[in-house]
CSV table of C-alpha atoms in Angstrom, one decimal:
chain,number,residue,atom,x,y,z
G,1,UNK,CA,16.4,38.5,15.2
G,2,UNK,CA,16.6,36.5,11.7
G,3,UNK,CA,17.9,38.3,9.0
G,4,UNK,CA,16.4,38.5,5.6
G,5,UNK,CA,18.3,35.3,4.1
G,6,UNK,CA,17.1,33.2,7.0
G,7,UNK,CA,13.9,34.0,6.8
G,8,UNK,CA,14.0,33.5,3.1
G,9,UNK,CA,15.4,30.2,3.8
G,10,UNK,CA,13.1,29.3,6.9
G,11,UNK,CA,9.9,29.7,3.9
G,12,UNK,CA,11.9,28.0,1.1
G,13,UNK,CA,12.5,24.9,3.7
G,14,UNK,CA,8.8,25.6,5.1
G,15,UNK,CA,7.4,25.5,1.4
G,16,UNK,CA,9.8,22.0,0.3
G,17,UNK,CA,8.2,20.3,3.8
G,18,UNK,CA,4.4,20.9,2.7
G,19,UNK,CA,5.5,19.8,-1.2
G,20,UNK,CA,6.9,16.4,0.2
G,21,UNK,CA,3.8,16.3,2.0
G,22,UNK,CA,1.5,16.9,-0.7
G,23,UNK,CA,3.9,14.2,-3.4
G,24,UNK,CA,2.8,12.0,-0.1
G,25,UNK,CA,-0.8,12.3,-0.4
G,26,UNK,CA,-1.4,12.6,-4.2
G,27,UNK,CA,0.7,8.9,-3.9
G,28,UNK,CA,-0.7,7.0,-1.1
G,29,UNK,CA,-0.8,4.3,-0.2
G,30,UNK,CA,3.0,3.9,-1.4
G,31,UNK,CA,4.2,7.4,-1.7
G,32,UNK,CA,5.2,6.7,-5.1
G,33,UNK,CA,3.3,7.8,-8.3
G,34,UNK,CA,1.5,5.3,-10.0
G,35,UNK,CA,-0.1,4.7,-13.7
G,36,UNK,CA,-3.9,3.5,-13.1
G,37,UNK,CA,-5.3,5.0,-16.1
G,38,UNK,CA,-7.5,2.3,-18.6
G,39,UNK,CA,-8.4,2.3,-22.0
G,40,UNK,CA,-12.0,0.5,-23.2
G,41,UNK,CA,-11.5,-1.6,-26.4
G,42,UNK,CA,-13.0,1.1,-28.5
G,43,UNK,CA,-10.3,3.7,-27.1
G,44,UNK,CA,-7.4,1.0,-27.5
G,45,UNK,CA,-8.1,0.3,-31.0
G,46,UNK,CA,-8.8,3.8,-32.1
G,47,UNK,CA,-5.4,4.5,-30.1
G,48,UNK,CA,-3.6,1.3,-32.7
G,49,UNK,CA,-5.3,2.6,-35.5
G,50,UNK,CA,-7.3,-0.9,-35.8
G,51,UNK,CA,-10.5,-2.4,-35.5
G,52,UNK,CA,-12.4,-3.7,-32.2
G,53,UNK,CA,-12.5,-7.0,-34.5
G,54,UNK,CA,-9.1,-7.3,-34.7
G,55,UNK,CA,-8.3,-7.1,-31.5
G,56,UNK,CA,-10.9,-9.2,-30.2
G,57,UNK,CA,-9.6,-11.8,-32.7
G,58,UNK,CA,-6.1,-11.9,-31.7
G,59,UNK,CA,-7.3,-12.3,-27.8
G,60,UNK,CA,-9.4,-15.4,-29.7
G,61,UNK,CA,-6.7,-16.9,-31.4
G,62,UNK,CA,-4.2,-17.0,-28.6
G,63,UNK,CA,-1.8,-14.0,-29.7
G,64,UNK,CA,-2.8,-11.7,-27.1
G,65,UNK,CA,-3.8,-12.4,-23.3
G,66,UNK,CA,-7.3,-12.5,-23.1
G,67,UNK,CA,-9.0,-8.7,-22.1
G,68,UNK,CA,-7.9,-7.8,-18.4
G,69,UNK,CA,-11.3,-8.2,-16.5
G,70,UNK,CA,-12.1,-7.3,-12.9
G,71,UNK,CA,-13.7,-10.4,-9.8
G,72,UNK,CA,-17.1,-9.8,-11.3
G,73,UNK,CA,-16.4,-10.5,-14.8
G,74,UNK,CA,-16.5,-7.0,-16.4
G,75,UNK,CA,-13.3,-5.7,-18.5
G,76,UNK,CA,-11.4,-3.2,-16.5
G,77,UNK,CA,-10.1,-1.8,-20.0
G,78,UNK,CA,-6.0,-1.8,-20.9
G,79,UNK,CA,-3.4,-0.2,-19.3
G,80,UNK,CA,-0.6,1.8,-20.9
G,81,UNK,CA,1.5,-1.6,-20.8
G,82,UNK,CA,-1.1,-3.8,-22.3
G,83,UNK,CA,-1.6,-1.3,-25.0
G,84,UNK,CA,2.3,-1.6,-26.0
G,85,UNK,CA,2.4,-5.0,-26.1
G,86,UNK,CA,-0.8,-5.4,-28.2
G,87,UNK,CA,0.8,-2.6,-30.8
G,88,UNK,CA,4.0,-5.4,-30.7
G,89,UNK,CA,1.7,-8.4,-31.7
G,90,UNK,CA,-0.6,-6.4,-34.0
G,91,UNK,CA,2.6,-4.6,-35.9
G,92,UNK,CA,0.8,-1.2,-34.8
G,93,UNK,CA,3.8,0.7,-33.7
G,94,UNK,CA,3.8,4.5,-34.8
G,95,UNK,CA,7.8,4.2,-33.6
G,96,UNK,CA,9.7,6.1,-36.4
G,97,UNK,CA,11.8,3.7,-38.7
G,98,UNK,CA,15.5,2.8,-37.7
G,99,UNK,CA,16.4,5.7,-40.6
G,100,UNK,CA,14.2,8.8,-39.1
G,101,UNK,CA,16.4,11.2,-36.9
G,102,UNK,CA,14.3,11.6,-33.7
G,103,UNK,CA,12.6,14.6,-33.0
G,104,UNK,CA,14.3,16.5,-30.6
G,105,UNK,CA,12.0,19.8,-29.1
G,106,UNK,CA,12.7,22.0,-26.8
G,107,UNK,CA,9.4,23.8,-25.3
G,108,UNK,CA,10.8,27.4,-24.7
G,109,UNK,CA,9.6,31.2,-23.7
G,110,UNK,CA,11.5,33.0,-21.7
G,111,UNK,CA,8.1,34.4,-20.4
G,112,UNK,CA,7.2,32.6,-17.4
G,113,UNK,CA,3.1,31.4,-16.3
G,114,UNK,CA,3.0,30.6,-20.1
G,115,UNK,CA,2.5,26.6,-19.2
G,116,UNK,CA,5.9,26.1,-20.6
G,117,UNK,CA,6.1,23.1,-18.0
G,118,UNK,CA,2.8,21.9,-18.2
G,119,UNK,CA,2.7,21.9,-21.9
G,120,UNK,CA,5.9,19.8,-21.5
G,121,UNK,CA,4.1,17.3,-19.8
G,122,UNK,CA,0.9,16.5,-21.6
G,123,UNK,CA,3.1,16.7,-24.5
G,124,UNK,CA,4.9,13.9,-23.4
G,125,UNK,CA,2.1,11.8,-21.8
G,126,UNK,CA,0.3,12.5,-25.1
G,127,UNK,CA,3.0,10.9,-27.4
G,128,UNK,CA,2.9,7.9,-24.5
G,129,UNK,CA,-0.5,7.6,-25.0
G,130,UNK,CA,-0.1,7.2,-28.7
G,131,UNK,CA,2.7,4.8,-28.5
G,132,UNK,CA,5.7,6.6,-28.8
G,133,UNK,CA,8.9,6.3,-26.9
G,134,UNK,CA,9.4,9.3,-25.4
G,135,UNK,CA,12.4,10.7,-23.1
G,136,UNK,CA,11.7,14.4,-21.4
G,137,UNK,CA,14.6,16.0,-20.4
G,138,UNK,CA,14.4,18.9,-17.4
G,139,UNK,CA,17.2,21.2,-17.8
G,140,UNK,CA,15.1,23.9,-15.6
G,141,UNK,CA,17.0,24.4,-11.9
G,142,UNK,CA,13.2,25.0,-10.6
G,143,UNK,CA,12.4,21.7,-11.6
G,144,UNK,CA,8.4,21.8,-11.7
G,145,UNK,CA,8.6,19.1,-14.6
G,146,UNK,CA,10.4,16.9,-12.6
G,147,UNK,CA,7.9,17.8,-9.9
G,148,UNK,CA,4.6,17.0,-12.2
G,149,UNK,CA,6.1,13.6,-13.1
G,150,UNK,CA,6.0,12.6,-9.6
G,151,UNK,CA,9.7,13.3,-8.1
G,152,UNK,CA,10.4,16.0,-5.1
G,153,UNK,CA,13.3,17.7,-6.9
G,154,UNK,CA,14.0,18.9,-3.2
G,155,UNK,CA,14.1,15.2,-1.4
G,156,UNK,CA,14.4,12.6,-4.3
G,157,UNK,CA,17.0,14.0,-6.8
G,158,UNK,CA,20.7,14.6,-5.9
G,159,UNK,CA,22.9,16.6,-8.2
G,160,UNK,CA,24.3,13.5,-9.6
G,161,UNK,CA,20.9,12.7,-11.4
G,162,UNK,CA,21.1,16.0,-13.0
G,163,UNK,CA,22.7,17.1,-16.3
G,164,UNK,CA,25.3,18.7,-13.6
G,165,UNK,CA,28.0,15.7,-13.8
G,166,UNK,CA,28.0,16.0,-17.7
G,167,UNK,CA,27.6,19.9,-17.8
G,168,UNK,CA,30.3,20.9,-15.2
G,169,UNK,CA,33.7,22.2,-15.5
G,170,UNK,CA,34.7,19.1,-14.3
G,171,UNK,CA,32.6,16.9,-15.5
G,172,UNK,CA,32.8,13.3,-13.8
G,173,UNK,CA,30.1,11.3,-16.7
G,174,UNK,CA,30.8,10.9,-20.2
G,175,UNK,CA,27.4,10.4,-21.2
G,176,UNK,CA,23.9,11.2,-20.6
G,177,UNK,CA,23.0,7.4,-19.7
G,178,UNK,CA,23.6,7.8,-16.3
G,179,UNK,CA,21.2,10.3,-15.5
G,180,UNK,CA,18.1,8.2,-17.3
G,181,UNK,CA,15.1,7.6,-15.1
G,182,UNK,CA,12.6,5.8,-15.6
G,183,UNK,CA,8.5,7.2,-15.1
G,184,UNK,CA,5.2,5.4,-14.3
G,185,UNK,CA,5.0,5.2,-18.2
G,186,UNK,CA,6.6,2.2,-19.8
G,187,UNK,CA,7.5,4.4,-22.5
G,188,UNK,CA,8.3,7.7,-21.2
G,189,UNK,CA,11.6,8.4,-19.1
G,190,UNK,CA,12.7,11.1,-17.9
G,191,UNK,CA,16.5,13.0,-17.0
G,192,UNK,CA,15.3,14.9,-14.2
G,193,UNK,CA,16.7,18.6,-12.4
G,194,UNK,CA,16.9,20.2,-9.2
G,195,UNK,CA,18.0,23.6,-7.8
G,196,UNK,CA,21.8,22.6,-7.9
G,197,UNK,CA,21.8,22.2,-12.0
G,198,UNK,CA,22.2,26.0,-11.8
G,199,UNK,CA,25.9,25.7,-10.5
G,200,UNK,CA,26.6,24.8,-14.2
G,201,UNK,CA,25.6,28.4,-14.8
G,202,UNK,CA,28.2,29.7,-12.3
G,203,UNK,CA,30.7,27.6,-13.5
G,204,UNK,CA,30.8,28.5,-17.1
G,205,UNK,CA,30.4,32.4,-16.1
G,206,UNK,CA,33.2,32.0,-14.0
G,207,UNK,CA,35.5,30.1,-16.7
G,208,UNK,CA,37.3,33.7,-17.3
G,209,UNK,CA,39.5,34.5,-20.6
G,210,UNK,CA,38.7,30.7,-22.4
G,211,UNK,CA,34.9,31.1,-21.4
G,212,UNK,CA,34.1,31.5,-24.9
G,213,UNK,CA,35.7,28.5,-26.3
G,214,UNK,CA,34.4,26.4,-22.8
G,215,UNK,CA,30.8,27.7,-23.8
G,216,UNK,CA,31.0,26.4,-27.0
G,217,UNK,CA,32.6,22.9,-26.2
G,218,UNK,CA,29.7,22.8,-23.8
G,219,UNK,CA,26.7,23.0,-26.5
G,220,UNK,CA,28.7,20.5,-28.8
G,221,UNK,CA,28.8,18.4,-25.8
G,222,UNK,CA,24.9,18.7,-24.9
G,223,UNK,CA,24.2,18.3,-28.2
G,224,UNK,CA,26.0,14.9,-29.0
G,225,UNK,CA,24.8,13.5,-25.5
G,226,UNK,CA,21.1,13.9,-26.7
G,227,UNK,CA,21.9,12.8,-30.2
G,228,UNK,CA,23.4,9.6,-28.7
G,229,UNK,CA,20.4,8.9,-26.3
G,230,UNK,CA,17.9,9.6,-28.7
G,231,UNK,CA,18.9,7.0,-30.7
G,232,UNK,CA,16.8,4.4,-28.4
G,233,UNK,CA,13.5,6.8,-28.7
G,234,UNK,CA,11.1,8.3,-31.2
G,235,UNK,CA,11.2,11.5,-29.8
G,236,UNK,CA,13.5,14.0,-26.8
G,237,UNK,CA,11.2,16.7,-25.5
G,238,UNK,CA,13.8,19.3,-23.6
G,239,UNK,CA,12.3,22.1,-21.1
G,240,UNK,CA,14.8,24.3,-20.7
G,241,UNK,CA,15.0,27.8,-18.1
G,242,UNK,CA,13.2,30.6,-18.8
G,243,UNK,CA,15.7,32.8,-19.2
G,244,UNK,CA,18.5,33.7,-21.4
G,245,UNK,CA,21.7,31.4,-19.9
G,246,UNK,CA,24.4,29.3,-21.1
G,247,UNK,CA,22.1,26.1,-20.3
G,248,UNK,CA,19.1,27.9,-22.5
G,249,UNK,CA,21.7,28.0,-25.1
G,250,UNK,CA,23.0,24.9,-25.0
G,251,UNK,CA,19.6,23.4,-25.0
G,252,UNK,CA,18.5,25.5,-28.3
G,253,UNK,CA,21.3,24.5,-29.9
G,254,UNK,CA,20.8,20.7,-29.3
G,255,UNK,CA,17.0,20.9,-30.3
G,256,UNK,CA,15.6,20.2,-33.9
G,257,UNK,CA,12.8,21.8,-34.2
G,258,UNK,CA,11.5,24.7,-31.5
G,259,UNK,CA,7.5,25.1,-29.4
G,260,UNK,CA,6.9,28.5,-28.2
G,261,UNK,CA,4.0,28.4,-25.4
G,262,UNK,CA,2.5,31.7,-24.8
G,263,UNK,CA,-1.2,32.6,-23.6
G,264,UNK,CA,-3.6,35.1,-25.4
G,265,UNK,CA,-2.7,38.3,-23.3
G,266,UNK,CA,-1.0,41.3,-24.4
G,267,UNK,CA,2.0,41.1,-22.2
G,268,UNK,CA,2.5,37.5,-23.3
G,269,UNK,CA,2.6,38.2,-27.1
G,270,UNK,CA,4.7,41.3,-26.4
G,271,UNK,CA,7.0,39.2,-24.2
G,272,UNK,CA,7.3,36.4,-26.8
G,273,UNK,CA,8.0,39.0,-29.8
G,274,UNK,CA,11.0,40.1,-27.5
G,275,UNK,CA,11.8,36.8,-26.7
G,276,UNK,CA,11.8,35.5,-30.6
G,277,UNK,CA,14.2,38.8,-31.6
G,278,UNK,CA,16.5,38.2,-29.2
G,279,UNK,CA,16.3,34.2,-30.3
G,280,UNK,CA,17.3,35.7,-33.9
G,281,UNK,CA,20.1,37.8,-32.6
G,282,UNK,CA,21.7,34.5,-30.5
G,283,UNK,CA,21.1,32.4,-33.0
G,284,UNK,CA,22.9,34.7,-35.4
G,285,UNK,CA,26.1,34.6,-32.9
G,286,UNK,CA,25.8,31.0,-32.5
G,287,UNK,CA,26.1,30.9,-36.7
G,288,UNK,CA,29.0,33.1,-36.5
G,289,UNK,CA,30.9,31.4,-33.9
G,290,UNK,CA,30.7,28.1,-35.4
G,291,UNK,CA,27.9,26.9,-34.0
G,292,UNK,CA,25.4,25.1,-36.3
G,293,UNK,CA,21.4,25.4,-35.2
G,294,UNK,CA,18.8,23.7,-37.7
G,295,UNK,CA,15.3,23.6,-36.8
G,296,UNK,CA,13.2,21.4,-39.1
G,297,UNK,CA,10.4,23.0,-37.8
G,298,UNK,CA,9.2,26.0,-36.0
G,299,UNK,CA,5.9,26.6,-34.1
G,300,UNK,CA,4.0,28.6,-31.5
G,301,UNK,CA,1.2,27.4,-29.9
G,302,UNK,CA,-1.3,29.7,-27.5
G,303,UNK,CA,-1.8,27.9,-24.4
G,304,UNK,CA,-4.3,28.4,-21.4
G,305,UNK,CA,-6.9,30.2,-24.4
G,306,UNK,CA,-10.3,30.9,-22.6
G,307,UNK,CA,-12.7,30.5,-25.4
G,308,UNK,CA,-15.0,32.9,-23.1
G,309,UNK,CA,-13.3,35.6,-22.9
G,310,UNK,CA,-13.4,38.7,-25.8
G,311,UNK,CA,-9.6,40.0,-24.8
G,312,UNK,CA,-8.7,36.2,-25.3
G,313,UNK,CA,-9.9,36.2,-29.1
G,314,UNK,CA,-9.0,39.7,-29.9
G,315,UNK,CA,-5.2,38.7,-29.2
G,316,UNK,CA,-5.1,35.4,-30.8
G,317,UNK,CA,-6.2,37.2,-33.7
G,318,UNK,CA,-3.4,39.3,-33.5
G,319,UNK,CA,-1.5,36.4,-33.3
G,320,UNK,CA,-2.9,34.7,-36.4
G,321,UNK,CA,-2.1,38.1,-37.7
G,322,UNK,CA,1.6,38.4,-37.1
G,323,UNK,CA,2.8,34.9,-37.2
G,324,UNK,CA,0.4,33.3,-39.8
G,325,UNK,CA,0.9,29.4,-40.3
G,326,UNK,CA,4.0,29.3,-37.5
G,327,UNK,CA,1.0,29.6,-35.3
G,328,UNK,CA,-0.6,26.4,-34.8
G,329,UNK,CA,-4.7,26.6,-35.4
G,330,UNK,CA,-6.0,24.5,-32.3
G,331,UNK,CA,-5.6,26.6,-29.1
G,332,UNK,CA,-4.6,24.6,-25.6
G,333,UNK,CA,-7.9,25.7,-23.9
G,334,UNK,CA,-7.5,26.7,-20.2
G,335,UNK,CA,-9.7,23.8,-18.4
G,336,UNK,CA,-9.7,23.3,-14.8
G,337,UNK,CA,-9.1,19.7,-14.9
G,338,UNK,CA,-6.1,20.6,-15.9
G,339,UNK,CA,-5.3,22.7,-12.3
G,340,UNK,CA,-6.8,19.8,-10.5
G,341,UNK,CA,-4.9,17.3,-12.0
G,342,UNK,CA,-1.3,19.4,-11.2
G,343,UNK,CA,-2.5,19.6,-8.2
G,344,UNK,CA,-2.3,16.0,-7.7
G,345,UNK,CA,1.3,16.5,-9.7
G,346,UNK,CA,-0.8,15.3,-12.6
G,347,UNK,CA,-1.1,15.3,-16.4
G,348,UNK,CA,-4.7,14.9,-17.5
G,349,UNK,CA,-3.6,11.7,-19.1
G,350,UNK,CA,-3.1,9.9,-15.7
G,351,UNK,CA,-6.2,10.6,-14.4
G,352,UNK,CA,-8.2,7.3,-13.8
G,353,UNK,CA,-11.8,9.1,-14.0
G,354,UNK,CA,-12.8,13.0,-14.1
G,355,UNK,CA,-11.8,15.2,-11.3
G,356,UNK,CA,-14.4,17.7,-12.4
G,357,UNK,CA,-17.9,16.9,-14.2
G,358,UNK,CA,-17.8,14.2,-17.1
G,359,UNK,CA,-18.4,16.7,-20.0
G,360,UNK,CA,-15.6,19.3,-18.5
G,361,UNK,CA,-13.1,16.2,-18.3
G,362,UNK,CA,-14.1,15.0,-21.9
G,363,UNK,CA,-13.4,18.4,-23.5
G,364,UNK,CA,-10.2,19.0,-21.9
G,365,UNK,CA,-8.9,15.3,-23.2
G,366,UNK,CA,-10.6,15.8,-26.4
G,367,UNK,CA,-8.7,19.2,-26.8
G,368,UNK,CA,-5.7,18.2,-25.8
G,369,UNK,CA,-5.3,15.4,-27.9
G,370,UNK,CA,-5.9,18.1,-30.6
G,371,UNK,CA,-3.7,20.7,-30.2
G,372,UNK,CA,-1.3,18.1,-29.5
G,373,UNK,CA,-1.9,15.8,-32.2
G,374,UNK,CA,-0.7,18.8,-34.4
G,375,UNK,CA,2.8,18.8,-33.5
G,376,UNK,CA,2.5,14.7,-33.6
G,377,UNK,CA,1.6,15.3,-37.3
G,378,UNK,CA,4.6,17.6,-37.4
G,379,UNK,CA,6.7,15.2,-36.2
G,380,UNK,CA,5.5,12.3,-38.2
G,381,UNK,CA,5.6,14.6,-41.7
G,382,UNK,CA,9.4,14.9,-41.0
G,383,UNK,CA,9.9,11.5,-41.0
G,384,UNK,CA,8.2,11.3,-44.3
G,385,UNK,CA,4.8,9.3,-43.0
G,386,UNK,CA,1.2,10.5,-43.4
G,387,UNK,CA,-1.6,10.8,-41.0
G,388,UNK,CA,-2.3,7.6,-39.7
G,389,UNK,CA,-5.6,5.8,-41.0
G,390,UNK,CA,-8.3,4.0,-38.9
G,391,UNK,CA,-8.7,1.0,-40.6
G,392,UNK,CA,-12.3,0.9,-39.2
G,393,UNK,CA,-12.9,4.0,-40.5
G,394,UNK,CA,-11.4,2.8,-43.7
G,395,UNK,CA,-13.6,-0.2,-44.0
G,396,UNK,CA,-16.8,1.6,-43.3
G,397,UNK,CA,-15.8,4.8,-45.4
């Protein structure tokens, strides 16, 4: 007869099999994740803050390829890679200058089904979109953003291609370098994680008398890895546990600025009220023990916000009520292309046509770049710059 931990164990191994299978299908014929998704002219200038004219001219003159196009002669539109080189020729780049400190964010609530991991994503795919160079960094053991960007956690990643080597007591890396993967994005990587990063958790509760000094050796350490790799990108989104550890420390202690995810429900703002008190209280013994946190920014965003439903709007106006401007004015709205397309382990912004109907596909994209754009424009005030301008927009007032 089984005992408990084998069966728990015969559904864990059960449950991996059918994910494998799944990463399979959503990545036929290859089994590997691919980036299909095309932008029409209109898109690709709006998305370089230029004019149709001025692209088309630089195809004309020779200093772009001329506009990919399909056997029967139509334009298929630009790819993610096309769209980086043609911000290269046209001197388009929204890349921070060589003197702006990166943005590092860590998404956190230690209230889980808030879209902690999901808002990770888009975040990221969002800022690729836009033409940033991005580097996402999973410091969850469960792993589901290592999952959404394509990788079996389970199958494909080894505790070697974790923060592990560079977190452990015995730490066999010296940097974070190692670790960097690169994504179906040209300008999005990715560190990713898998069940074994939680040994660093043992570890350090198991480092007896010393622990405290060991703990604290450990965030410095975190802290100047990222610093060091984020020196080749614009901005380091970290998704770390949702719970209260040393590697939740660590990764709040290496951050800049701080997203809280929560959804409009009562147990989700009560959660994250606890969850921001008890960030005060460990951010107070991190101050007193010599451990220096600076946020240049902090924000909460509701995510998964049903615009149809009454309880939904009476709690984000408690929301408004309690945290005022910290709360972020455009809602993530909870859209089913957004379920389809993690189903697929997908972000909306990899999606070569709607998986629902047109107009519920639109809306989701035209949302999401909105709440999102916000924390681009936060990102972009601490470097000093202004919204970016439309030049088309500009000429034709």
């Amino acid at each position: 007869m089984h005992s408990i931990a084998n069966q728990i164990g015969d559904l864990a191994s059960s449950g991996e099999r059918m994910i494998e299978r799944l990463r399979k299908r959503a990545f036929l014929p290859e089994s590997r994740k691919g980036l299909n998704v095309r932008f029409g002219i209109a898109e690709a200038a709006q998305l370089l803050g230029c004019s149709t004219n001025r692209i088309r001219m630089a195809e004309e003159d020779g200093r772009l390829p001329p506009a990919p196009a399909s056997e029967n002669g139509r334009r298929t539109g630009y790819s993610v890679d096309d769209l980086q080189n043609m911000r290269s020729v046209l001197n388009a780049s929204p890349a921070r200058a060589p003197l702006d400190n990166p943005a590092i964010v860590a998404v956190q609530n230690f209230k889980g089904g808030v879209g902690k991991s999901t808002v990770t994503t888009h975040l990221a795919h969002y800022f690729g979109v836009q033409g940033y160079r991005v580097l996402v960094v999973d410091c969850d053991s469960q792993a589901t953003t290592t999952t959404l960007f394509g990788f079996n956690p389970h199958f494909n990643i080894t505790r070697e291609e974790t923060l592990y080597p560079y977190l452990s007591i015995d730490p066999t890396q010296a940097d974070l370098l190692y670790a960097v993967k690169r994504t179906p994005w040209p300008n999005v990587d990715l560190i990713p994680s898998n069940l074994e990063l939680f040994d660093v958790e043992y570890e350090l509760a198991a480092a007896g008398s010393d622990g405290q000094s060991v703990l604290a050796a450990r965030f410095r350490k975190l802290k100047q890895g990222l610093q060091d790799l984020a020196k080749d990108y614009d901005i380091v989104i970290l998704d770390p546990p949702p719970a209260l550890g040393t590697i939740s420390l660590a990764v709040m202690q290496a951050a800049n600025a701080l997203l809280v995810p929560l959804a409009a429900t009562t147990p989700d703002f009560c959660s994250t009220v606890q969850f921001l008190s008890m960030m005060d209280q460990v951010l107070e013994q991190l101050v007193d023990a010599g451990i220096t946190v600076d946020y240049s920014w902090v924000r909460l965003i509701c995510s998964k916000f049903n615009a149809n439903d009454p309880s939904h709007d009476m709690v984000r106006a408690i929301m408004e009520q309690s945290f005022g401007p910290a709360l972020l004015p455009v809602p993530i709205l909870d859209s089913a292309e957004i379920s389809h397309a993690a189903l697929r382990m997908m972000t909306v912004y990899e999606l070569e046509k709607p998986i629902g109907t047109p107009r519920t596909h639109k809306r989701c994209r035209a949302n999401l770049d909105e709440a999102l754009g916000q924390i681009e424009q936060l990102v972009r005030t601490g470097w000093g710059r202004v919204e970016r301008v439309d030049e088309e927009l500009l000429v034709n007032g």
